[in-house]
Amino acid sequence: MQAETQAHIETIKTAIDLLRKHVDFDAASARLAELEELSADGDFWNDQAAAQEAMREKNRLHRQLSMITELQTELDDAAG
């Protein structure tokens, strides 16, 4: 049973690593930080179309990164 559980954990770790690579986790994190800083600027909403596009990108990146981070945390908690 222990070996089977460890095999499942390794499979999940591999899947999380693939997700991180697929979204280029580090670059996506940097871009999210950039968008958060940009959206805090007082002039951000002067160009409504550009602001809305930036917010869509920011929200998409936030969802992707949060999902991966939550999966990793749950795995760490379960394996710990």
mmCIF file of N, CA and C in Angstrom:
data_model
loop_
_atom_site.group_PDB
_atom_site.id
_atom_site.type_symbol
_atom_site.label_atom_id
_atom_site.label_comp_id
_atom_site.label_asym_id
_atom_site.label_seq_id
_atom_site.Cartn_x
_atom_site.Cartn_y
_atom_site.Cartn_z
ATOM 1 N N MET A 1 0.830 -1.200 0.000
ATOM 2 C CA MET A 1 0.000 0.000 0.000
ATOM 3 C C MET A 1 0.866 1.251 0.000
ATOM 4 N N GLN A 2 1.913 1.259 0.806
ATOM 5 C CA GLN A 2 2.802 2.419 0.888
ATOM 6 C C GLN A 2 3.437 2.726 -0.466
ATOM 7 N N ALA A 3 3.902 1.684 -1.166
ATOM 8 C CA ALA A 3 4.528 1.873 -2.475
ATOM 9 C C ALA A 3 3.514 2.424 -3.468
ATOM 10 N N GLU A 4 2.295 1.943 -3.401
ATOM 11 C CA GLU A 4 1.247 2.432 -4.296
ATOM 12 C C GLU A 4 0.954 3.900 -4.033
ATOM 13 N N THR A 5 0.880 4.281 -2.770
ATOM 14 C CA THR A 5 0.636 5.677 -2.404
ATOM 15 C C THR A 5 1.787 6.558 -2.883
ATOM 16 N N GLN A 6 3.002 6.103 -2.686
ATOM 17 C CA GLN A 6 4.168 6.867 -3.131
ATOM 18 C C GLN A 6 4.165 7.031 -4.658
ATOM 19 N N ALA A 7 3.740 6.009 -5.361
ATOM 20 C CA ALA A 7 3.659 6.083 -6.823
ATOM 21 C C ALA A 7 2.624 7.132 -7.247
ATOM 22 N N HIS A 8 1.508 7.187 -6.550
ATOM 23 C CA HIS A 8 0.487 8.194 -6.849
ATOM 24 C C HIS A 8 1.023 9.602 -6.563
ATOM 25 N N ILE A 9 1.731 9.743 -5.461
ATOM 26 C CA ILE A 9 2.313 11.042 -5.114
ATOM 27 C C ILE A 9 3.291 11.494 -6.200
ATOM 28 N N GLU A 10 4.109 10.585 -6.667
ATOM 29 C CA GLU A 10 5.067 10.918 -7.728
ATOM 30 C C GLU A 10 4.355 11.306 -9.019
ATOM 31 N N THR A 11 3.264 10.636 -9.320
ATOM 32 C CA THR A 11 2.480 10.970 -10.508
ATOM 33 C C THR A 11 1.911 12.379 -10.389
ATOM 34 N N ILE A 12 1.405 12.706 -9.223
ATOM 35 C CA ILE A 12 0.840 14.039 -8.992
ATOM 36 C C ILE A 12 1.941 15.097 -9.063
ATOM 37 N N LYS A 13 3.099 14.818 -8.476
ATOM 38 C CA LYS A 13 4.225 15.761 -8.551
ATOM 39 C C LYS A 13 4.612 16.020 -10.004
ATOM 40 N N THR A 14 4.647 14.975 -10.789
ATOM 41 C CA THR A 14 4.979 15.115 -12.209
ATOM 42 C C THR A 14 3.948 15.976 -12.919
ATOM 43 N N ALA A 15 2.683 15.757 -12.612
ATOM 44 C CA ALA A 15 1.612 16.545 -13.229
ATOM 45 C C ALA A 15 1.731 18.020 -12.849
ATOM 46 N N ILE A 16 2.035 18.297 -11.594
ATOM 47 C CA ILE A 16 2.201 19.680 -11.148
ATOM 48 C C ILE A 16 3.397 20.314 -11.852
ATOM 49 N N ASP A 17 4.488 19.575 -11.972
ATOM 50 C CA ASP A 17 5.663 20.097 -12.686
ATOM 51 C C ASP A 17 5.319 20.417 -14.139
ATOM 52 N N LEU A 18 4.540 19.561 -14.776
ATOM 53 C CA LEU A 18 4.121 19.814 -16.158
ATOM 54 C C LEU A 18 3.243 21.062 -16.260
ATOM 55 N N LEU A 19 2.349 21.237 -15.306
ATOM 56 C CA LEU A 19 1.515 22.432 -15.285
ATOM 57 C C LEU A 19 2.375 23.688 -15.132
ATOM 58 N N ARG A 20 3.354 23.625 -14.215
ATOM 59 C CA ARG A 20 4.247 24.772 -14.008
ATOM 60 C C ARG A 20 4.995 25.120 -15.292
ATOM 61 N N LYS A 21 5.457 24.102 -16.010
ATOM 62 C CA LYS A 21 6.163 24.344 -17.264
ATOM 63 C C LYS A 21 5.219 24.872 -18.332
ATOM 64 N N HIS A 22 4.022 24.317 -18.389
ATOM 65 C CA HIS A 22 3.046 24.717 -19.402
ATOM 66 C C HIS A 22 2.715 26.203 -19.305
ATOM 67 N N VAL A 23 2.545 26.717 -18.105
ATOM 68 C CA VAL A 23 2.204 28.135 -17.935
ATOM 69 C C VAL A 23 3.447 28.993 -17.739
ATOM 70 N N ASP A 24 4.643 28.390 -17.770
ATOM 71 C CA ASP A 24 5.899 29.096 -17.497
ATOM 72 C C ASP A 24 5.727 29.882 -16.197
ATOM 73 N N PHE A 25 5.634 29.129 -15.119
ATOM 74 C CA PHE A 25 5.235 29.639 -13.813
ATOM 75 C C PHE A 25 6.005 30.884 -13.394
ATOM 76 N N ASP A 26 7.319 30.872 -13.547
ATOM 77 C CA ASP A 26 8.124 32.017 -13.110
ATOM 78 C C ASP A 26 7.830 33.264 -13.948
ATOM 79 N N ALA A 27 7.754 33.092 -15.255
ATOM 80 C CA ALA A 27 7.448 34.224 -16.131
ATOM 81 C C ALA A 27 6.026 34.726 -15.878
ATOM 82 N N ALA A 28 5.095 33.809 -15.664
ATOM 83 C CA ALA A 28 3.708 34.198 -15.387
ATOM 84 C C ALA A 28 3.613 34.951 -14.064
ATOM 85 N N SER A 29 4.377 34.521 -13.072
ATOM 86 C CA SER A 29 4.394 35.219 -11.774
ATOM 87 C C SER A 29 4.929 36.633 -11.931
ATOM 88 N N ALA A 30 5.996 36.775 -12.711
ATOM 89 C CA ALA A 30 6.576 38.098 -12.944
ATOM 90 C C ALA A 30 5.581 38.981 -13.698
ATOM 91 N N ARG A 31 4.906 38.424 -14.700
ATOM 92 C CA ARG A 31 3.925 39.194 -15.474
ATOM 93 C C ARG A 31 2.747 39.602 -14.596
ATOM 94 N N LEU A 32 2.313 38.711 -13.722
ATOM 95 C CA LEU A 32 1.214 39.035 -12.813
ATOM 96 C C LEU A 32 1.608 40.196 -11.908
ATOM 97 N N ALA A 33 2.815 40.163 -11.368
ATOM 98 C CA ALA A 33 3.290 41.259 -10.513
ATOM 99 C C ALA A 33 3.329 42.573 -11.297
ATOM 100 N N GLU A 34 3.756 42.490 -12.548
ATOM 101 C CA GLU A 34 3.805 43.665 -13.419
ATOM 102 C C GLU A 34 2.397 44.229 -13.643
ATOM 103 N N LEU A 35 1.451 43.350 -13.920
ATOM 104 C CA LEU A 35 0.074 43.793 -14.142
ATOM 105 C C LEU A 35 -0.554 44.363 -12.870
ATOM 106 N N GLU A 36 -0.210 43.789 -11.722
ATOM 107 C CA GLU A 36 -0.738 44.309 -10.461
ATOM 108 C C GLU A 36 -0.207 45.717 -10.206
ATOM 109 N N GLU A 37 1.067 45.923 -10.501
ATOM 110 C CA GLU A 37 1.658 47.254 -10.335
ATOM 111 C C GLU A 37 1.029 48.243 -11.319
ATOM 112 N N LEU A 38 0.873 47.804 -12.545
ATOM 113 C CA LEU A 38 0.272 48.647 -13.577
ATOM 114 C C LEU A 38 -1.151 49.045 -13.202
ATOM 115 N N SER A 39 -1.925 48.098 -12.705
ATOM 116 C CA SER A 39 -3.328 48.378 -12.374
ATOM 117 C C SER A 39 -3.473 49.275 -11.149
ATOM 118 N N ALA A 40 -2.420 49.410 -10.365
ATOM 119 C CA ALA A 40 -2.460 50.292 -9.197
ATOM 120 C C ALA A 40 -2.179 51.746 -9.583
ATOM 121 N N ASP A 41 -1.703 51.969 -10.799
ATOM 122 C CA ASP A 41 -1.403 53.310 -11.272
ATOM 123 C C ASP A 41 -2.704 54.109 -11.419
ATOM 124 N N GLY A 42 -2.670 55.352 -11.031
ATOM 125 C CA GLY A 42 -3.853 56.203 -11.084
ATOM 126 C C GLY A 42 -4.382 56.431 -12.494
ATOM 127 N N ASP A 43 -3.525 56.325 -13.487
ATOM 128 C CA ASP A 43 -3.933 56.554 -14.877
ATOM 129 C C ASP A 43 -4.346 55.268 -15.595
ATOM 130 N N PHE A 44 -4.368 54.172 -14.879
ATOM 131 C CA PHE A 44 -4.620 52.869 -15.485
ATOM 132 C C PHE A 44 -5.900 52.838 -16.305
ATOM 133 N N TRP A 45 -6.970 53.401 -15.782
ATOM 134 C CA TRP A 45 -8.278 53.299 -16.444
ATOM 135 C C TRP A 45 -8.515 54.395 -17.484
ATOM 136 N N ASN A 46 -7.501 55.220 -17.768
ATOM 137 C CA ASN A 46 -7.668 56.258 -18.794
ATOM 138 C C ASN A 46 -7.937 55.644 -20.162
ATOM 139 N N ASP A 47 -7.326 54.499 -20.432
ATOM 140 C CA ASP A 47 -7.587 53.768 -21.681
ATOM 141 C C ASP A 47 -8.385 52.524 -21.295
ATOM 142 N N GLN A 48 -9.713 52.647 -21.401
ATOM 143 C CA GLN A 48 -10.613 51.593 -20.938
ATOM 144 C C GLN A 48 -10.347 50.242 -21.601
ATOM 145 N N ALA A 49 -10.151 50.244 -22.912
ATOM 146 C CA ALA A 49 -9.958 48.982 -23.640
ATOM 147 C C ALA A 49 -8.674 48.295 -23.193
ATOM 148 N N ALA A 50 -7.596 49.050 -23.086
ATOM 149 C CA ALA A 50 -6.312 48.476 -22.655
ATOM 150 C C ALA A 50 -6.397 48.001 -21.200
ATOM 151 N N ALA A 51 -7.084 48.761 -20.375
ATOM 152 C CA ALA A 51 -7.233 48.387 -18.964
ATOM 153 C C ALA A 51 -8.036 47.097 -18.824
ATOM 154 N N GLN A 52 -9.103 46.983 -19.593
ATOM 155 C CA GLN A 52 -9.921 45.771 -19.525
ATOM 156 C C GLN A 52 -9.128 44.553 -19.996
ATOM 157 N N GLU A 53 -8.357 44.710 -21.052
ATOM 158 C CA GLU A 53 -7.532 43.601 -21.551
ATOM 159 C C GLU A 53 -6.484 43.210 -20.508
ATOM 160 N N ALA A 54 -5.867 44.193 -19.883
ATOM 161 C CA ALA A 54 -4.871 43.921 -18.844
ATOM 162 C C ALA A 54 -5.513 43.201 -17.658
ATOM 163 N N MET A 55 -6.721 43.597 -17.294
ATOM 164 C CA MET A 55 -7.408 42.954 -16.174
ATOM 165 C C MET A 55 -7.790 41.524 -16.511
ATOM 166 N N ARG A 56 -8.192 41.277 -17.767
ATOM 167 C CA ARG A 56 -8.490 39.898 -18.176
ATOM 168 C C ARG A 56 -7.239 39.030 -18.069
ATOM 169 N N GLU A 57 -6.120 39.561 -18.549
ATOM 170 C CA GLU A 57 -4.867 38.812 -18.468
ATOM 171 C C GLU A 57 -4.477 38.590 -17.010
ATOM 172 N N LYS A 58 -4.598 39.622 -16.192
ATOM 173 C CA LYS A 58 -4.261 39.527 -14.769
ATOM 174 C C LYS A 58 -5.113 38.456 -14.081
ATOM 175 N N ASN A 59 -6.400 38.461 -14.351
ATOM 176 C CA ASN A 59 -7.298 37.481 -13.727
ATOM 177 C C ASN A 59 -6.983 36.058 -14.194
ATOM 178 N N ARG A 60 -6.690 35.899 -15.476
ATOM 179 C CA ARG A 60 -6.349 34.573 -16.015
ATOM 180 C C ARG A 60 -5.072 34.045 -15.365
ATOM 181 N N LEU A 61 -4.057 34.886 -15.306
ATOM 182 C CA LEU A 61 -2.797 34.466 -14.684
ATOM 183 C C LEU A 61 -2.993 34.136 -13.206
ATOM 184 N N HIS A 62 -3.771 34.967 -12.523
ATOM 185 C CA HIS A 62 -4.020 34.730 -11.096
ATOM 186 C C HIS A 62 -4.692 33.377 -10.883
ATOM 187 N N ARG A 63 -5.697 33.064 -11.713
ATOM 188 C CA ARG A 63 -6.392 31.769 -11.587
ATOM 189 C C ARG A 63 -5.429 30.615 -11.838
ATOM 190 N N GLN A 64 -4.633 30.705 -12.895
ATOM 191 C CA GLN A 64 -3.705 29.621 -13.229
ATOM 192 C C GLN A 64 -2.681 29.409 -12.120
ATOM 193 N N LEU A 65 -2.060 30.475 -11.669
ATOM 194 C CA LEU A 65 -1.020 30.363 -10.657
ATOM 195 C C LEU A 65 -1.587 29.906 -9.319
ATOM 196 N N SER A 66 -2.768 30.395 -8.987
ATOM 197 C CA SER A 66 -3.409 29.986 -7.726
ATOM 198 C C SER A 66 -3.733 28.499 -7.738
ATOM 199 N N MET A 67 -4.235 28.018 -8.869
ATOM 200 C CA MET A 67 -4.577 26.599 -8.974
ATOM 201 C C MET A 67 -3.330 25.735 -8.751
ATOM 202 N N ILE A 68 -2.256 26.081 -9.412
ATOM 203 C CA ILE A 68 -1.021 25.299 -9.284
ATOM 204 C C ILE A 68 -0.484 25.377 -7.858
ATOM 205 N N THR A 69 -0.485 26.556 -7.287
ATOM 206 C CA THR A 69 0.009 26.737 -5.917
ATOM 207 C C THR A 69 -0.842 25.951 -4.921
ATOM 208 N N GLU A 70 -2.150 25.983 -5.105
ATOM 209 C CA GLU A 70 -3.048 25.240 -4.208
ATOM 210 C C GLU A 70 -2.836 23.732 -4.335
ATOM 211 N N LEU A 71 -2.664 23.241 -5.560
ATOM 212 C CA LEU A 71 -2.387 21.819 -5.750
ATOM 213 C C LEU A 71 -1.095 21.420 -5.042
ATOM 214 N N GLN A 72 -0.070 22.240 -5.193
ATOM 215 C CA GLN A 72 1.215 21.943 -4.549
ATOM 216 C C GLN A 72 1.078 21.948 -3.035
ATOM 217 N N THR A 73 0.345 22.912 -2.499
ATOM 218 C CA THR A 73 0.139 22.990 -1.049
ATOM 219 C C THR A 73 -0.629 21.794 -0.528
ATOM 220 N N GLU A 74 -1.678 21.403 -1.239
ATOM 221 C CA GLU A 74 -2.454 20.226 -0.821
ATOM 222 C C GLU A 74 -1.610 18.957 -0.873
ATOM 223 N N LEU A 75 -0.793 18.826 -1.916
ATOM 224 C CA LEU A 75 0.084 17.679 -2.006
ATOM 225 C C LEU A 75 1.098 17.654 -0.860
ATOM 226 N N ASP A 76 1.696 18.806 -0.598
ATOM 227 C CA ASP A 76 2.677 18.900 0.492
ATOM 228 C C ASP A 76 2.037 18.555 1.831
ATOM 229 N N ASP A 77 0.815 19.050 2.053
ATOM 230 C CA ASP A 77 0.100 18.770 3.304
ATOM 231 C C ASP A 77 -0.228 17.282 3.433
ATOM 232 N N ALA A 78 -0.659 16.679 2.338
ATOM 233 C CA ALA A 78 -1.034 15.265 2.367
ATOM 234 C C ALA A 78 0.194 14.354 2.514
ATOM 235 N N ALA A 79 1.281 14.740 1.894
ATOM 236 C CA ALA A 79 2.487 13.916 1.933
ATOM 237 C C ALA A 79 3.285 14.139 3.210
ATOM 238 N N GLY A 80 3.073 15.303 3.826
ATOM 239 C CA GLY A 80 3.862 15.680 5.002
ATOM 240 C C GLY A 80 3.529 14.886 6.186
#
